[in-house]
mmCIF file of C-alpha atoms in Angstrom:
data_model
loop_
_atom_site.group_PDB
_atom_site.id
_atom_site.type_symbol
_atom_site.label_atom_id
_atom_site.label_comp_id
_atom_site.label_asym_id
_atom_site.label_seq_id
_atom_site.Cartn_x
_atom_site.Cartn_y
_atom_site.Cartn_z
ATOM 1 C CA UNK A 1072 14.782 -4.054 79.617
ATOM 2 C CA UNK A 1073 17.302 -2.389 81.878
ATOM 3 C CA UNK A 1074 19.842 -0.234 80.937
ATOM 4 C CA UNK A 1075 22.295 0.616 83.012
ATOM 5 C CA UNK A 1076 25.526 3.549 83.934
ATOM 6 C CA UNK A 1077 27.775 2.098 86.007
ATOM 7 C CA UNK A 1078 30.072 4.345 88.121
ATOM 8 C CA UNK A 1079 27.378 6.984 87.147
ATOM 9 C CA UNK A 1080 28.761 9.966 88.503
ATOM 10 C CA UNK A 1081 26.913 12.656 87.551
ATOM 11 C CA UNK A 1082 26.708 11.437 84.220
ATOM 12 C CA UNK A 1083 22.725 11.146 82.684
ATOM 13 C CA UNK A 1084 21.244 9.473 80.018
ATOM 14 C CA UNK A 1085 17.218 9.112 78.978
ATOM 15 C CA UNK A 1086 15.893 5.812 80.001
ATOM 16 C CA UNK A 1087 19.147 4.696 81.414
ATOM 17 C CA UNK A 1088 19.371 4.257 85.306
ATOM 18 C CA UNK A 1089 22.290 5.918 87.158
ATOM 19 C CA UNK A 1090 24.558 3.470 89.475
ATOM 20 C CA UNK A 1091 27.149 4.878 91.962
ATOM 21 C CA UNK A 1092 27.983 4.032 95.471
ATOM 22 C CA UNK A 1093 28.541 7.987 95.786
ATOM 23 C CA UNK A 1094 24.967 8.650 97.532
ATOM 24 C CA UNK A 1095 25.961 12.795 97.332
ATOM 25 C CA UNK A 1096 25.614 12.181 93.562
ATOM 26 C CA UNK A 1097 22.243 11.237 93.535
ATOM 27 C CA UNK A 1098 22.374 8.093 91.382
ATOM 28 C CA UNK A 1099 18.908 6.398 90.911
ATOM 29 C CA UNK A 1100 20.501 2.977 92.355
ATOM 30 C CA UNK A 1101 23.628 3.447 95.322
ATOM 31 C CA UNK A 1102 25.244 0.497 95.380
ATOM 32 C CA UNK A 1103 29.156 -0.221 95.779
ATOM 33 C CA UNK A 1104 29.737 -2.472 92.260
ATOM 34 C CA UNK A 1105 32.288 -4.181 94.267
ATOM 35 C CA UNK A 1106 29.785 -6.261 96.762
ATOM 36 C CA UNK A 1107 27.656 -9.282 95.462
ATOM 37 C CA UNK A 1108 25.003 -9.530 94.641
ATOM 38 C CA UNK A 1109 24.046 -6.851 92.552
ATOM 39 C CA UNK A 1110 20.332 -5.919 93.211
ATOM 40 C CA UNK A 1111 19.660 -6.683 89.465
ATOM 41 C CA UNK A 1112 17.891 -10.178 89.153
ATOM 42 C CA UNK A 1113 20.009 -12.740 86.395
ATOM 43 C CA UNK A 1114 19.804 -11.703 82.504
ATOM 44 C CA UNK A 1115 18.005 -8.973 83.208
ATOM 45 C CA UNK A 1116 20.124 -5.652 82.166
ATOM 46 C CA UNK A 1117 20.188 -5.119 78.079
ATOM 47 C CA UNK A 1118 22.800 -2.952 78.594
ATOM 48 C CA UNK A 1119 25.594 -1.672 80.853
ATOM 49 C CA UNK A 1120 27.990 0.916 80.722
ATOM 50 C CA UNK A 1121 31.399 1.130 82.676
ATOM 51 C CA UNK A 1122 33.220 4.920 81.109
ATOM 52 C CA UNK A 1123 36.663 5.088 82.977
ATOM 53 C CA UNK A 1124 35.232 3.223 85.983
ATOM 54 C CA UNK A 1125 37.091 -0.352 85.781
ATOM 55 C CA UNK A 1126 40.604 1.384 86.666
ATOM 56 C CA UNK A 1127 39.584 2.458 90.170
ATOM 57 C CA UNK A 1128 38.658 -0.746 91.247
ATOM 58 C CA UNK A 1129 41.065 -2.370 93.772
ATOM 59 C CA UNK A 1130 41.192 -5.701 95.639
ATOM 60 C CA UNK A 1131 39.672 -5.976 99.500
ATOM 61 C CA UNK A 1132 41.031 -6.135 102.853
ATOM 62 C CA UNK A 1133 41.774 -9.583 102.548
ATOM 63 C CA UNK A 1134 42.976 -9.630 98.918
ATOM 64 C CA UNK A 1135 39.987 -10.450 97.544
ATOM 65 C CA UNK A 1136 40.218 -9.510 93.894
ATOM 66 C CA UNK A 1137 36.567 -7.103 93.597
ATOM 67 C CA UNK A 1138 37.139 -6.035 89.806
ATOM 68 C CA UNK A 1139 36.321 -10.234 89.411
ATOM 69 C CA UNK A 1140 32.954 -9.557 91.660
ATOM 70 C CA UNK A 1141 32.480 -6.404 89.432
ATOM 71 C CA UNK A 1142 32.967 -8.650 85.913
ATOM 72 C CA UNK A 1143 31.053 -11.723 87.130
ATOM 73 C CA UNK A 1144 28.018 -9.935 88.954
ATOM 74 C CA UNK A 1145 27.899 -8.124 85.060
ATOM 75 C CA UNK A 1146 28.156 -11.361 83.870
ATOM 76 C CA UNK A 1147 25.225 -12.543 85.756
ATOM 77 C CA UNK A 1148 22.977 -9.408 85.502
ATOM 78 C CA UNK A 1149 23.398 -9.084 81.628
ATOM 79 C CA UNK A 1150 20.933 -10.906 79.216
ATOM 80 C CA UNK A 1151 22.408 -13.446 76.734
ATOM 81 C CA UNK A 1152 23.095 -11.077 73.741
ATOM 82 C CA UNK A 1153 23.023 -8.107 75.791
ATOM 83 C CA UNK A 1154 26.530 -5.953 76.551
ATOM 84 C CA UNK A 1155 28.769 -4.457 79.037
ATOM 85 C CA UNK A 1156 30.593 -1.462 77.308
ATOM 86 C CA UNK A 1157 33.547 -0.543 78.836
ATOM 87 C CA UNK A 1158 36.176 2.281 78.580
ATOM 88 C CA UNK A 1159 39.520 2.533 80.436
ATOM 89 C CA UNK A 1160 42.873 4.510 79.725
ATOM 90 C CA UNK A 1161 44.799 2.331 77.453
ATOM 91 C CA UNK A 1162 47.902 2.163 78.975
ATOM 92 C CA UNK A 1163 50.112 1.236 75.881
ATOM 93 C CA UNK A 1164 49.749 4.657 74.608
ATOM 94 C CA UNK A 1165 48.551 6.851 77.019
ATOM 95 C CA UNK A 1166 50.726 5.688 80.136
ATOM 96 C CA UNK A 1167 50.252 9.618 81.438
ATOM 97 C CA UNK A 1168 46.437 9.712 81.757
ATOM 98 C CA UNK A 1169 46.572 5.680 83.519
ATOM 99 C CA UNK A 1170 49.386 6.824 85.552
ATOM 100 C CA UNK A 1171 48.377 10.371 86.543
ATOM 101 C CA UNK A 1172 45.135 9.569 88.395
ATOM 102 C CA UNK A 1173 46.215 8.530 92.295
ATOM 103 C CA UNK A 1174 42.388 7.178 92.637
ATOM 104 C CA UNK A 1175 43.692 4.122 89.677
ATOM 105 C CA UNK A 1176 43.834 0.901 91.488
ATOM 106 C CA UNK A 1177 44.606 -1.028 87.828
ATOM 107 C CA UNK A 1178 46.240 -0.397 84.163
ATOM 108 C CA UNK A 1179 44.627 -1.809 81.082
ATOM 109 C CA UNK A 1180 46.112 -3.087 77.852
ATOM 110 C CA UNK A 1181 43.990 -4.615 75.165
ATOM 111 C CA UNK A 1182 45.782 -8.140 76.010
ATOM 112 C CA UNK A 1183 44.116 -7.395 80.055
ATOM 113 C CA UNK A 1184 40.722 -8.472 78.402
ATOM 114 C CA UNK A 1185 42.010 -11.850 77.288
ATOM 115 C CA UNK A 1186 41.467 -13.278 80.569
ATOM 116 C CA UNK A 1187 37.702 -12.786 80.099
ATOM 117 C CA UNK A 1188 37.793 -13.977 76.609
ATOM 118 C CA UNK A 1189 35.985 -17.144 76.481
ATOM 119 C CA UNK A 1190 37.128 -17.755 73.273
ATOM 120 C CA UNK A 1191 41.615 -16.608 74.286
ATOM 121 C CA UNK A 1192 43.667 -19.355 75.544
ATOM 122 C CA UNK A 1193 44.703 -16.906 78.206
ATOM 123 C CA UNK A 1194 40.767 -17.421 79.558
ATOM 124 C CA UNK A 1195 41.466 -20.894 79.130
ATOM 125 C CA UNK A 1196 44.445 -21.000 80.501
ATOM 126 C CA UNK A 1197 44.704 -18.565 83.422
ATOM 127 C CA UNK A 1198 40.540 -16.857 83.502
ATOM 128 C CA UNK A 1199 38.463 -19.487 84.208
ATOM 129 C CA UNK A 1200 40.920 -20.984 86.549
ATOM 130 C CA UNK A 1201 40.980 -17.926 88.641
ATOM 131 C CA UNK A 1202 36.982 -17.775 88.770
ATOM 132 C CA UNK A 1203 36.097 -15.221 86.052
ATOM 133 C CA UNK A 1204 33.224 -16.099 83.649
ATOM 134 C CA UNK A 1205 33.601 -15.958 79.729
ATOM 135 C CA UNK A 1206 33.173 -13.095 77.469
ATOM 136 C CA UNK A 1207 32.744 -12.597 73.743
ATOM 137 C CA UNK A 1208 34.933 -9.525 73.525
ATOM 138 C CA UNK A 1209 35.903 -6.888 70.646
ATOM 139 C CA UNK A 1210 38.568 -3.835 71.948
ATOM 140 C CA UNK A 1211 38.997 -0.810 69.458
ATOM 141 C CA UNK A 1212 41.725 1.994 70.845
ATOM 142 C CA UNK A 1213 41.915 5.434 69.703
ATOM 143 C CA UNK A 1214 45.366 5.597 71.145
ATOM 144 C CA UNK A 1215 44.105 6.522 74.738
ATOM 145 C CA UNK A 1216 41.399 5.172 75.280
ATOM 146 C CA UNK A 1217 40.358 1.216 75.068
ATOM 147 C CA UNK A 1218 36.425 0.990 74.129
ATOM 148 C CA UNK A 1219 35.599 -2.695 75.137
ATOM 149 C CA UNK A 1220 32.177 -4.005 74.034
ATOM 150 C CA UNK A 1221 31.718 -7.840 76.284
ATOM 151 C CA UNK A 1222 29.224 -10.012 75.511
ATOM 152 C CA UNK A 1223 28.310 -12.926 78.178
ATOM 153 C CA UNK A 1224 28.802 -16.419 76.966
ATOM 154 C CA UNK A 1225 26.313 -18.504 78.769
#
């Protein structure tokens, strides 16, 4: 199965392919995470990994919100029982390194994930309503950093 760095940079890992739309990087796949469809076919990634990428993504000219097209093309590309592993500043604690960054589009708290937690009322509620597609989600903070681990529900 695939595994896969997200918002590579010039990050490496064995047996892992490298993802960035930064061609001058030389990731094995250039692609912009924020455009659909992802050139991965459905349930076919074991694992991806998103380290301090999630906070740069913005919304489009037209308002479209892309950080949903990032979380439901991962959605899509990730086997049932596979995961997306995420890490972002956690904002609670470590305001300075969310804030200090000018290329941060968004600022995480470990209640931000509810609204892809299939299982939250907030997902319920507010999530599914707005288009996003349900996680099984478990958040651990090391008071600045939020490590997310997301499951697909499917």
């Amino acid at each position: 199965m695939v595994k896969l760095l997200l918002g590579a940079g010039k990050d490496r890992k064995d047996d892992w392919l490298t993802v960035d739309k930064l061609t001058h990087l030389k990731p094995d796949v250039a692609w912009d995470l924020t455009r659909a469809p992802w050139p991965w076919e459905k349930n076919s990634v074991e694992r991806a990994e998103a380290d301090n990428l999630i906070e740069h993504v913005g919304w489009g000219p037209d308002g479209e919100d892309l950080l949903m097209v990032f979380m439901n093309e991962a959605h899509r590309v990730i086997q049932p029982g596979g995961a997306l592993w995420i890490r972002v500043p956690d904002f609670k604690y470590w305001p300075g390194g969310a804030l200090k960054d000018p290329t941060h589009r968004r600022y995480f708290i470990s209640n931000s994930f509810d609204y892809w937690n299939g299982e939250h009322q907030t997902y319920k509620v507010y999530g599914s309503s707005y288009g996003y597609k349900p996680w099984s989600i478990k958040i651990e903070s090391d008071k600045r950093f939020l490590t997310v681990t997301q499951r697909p529900i499917k």
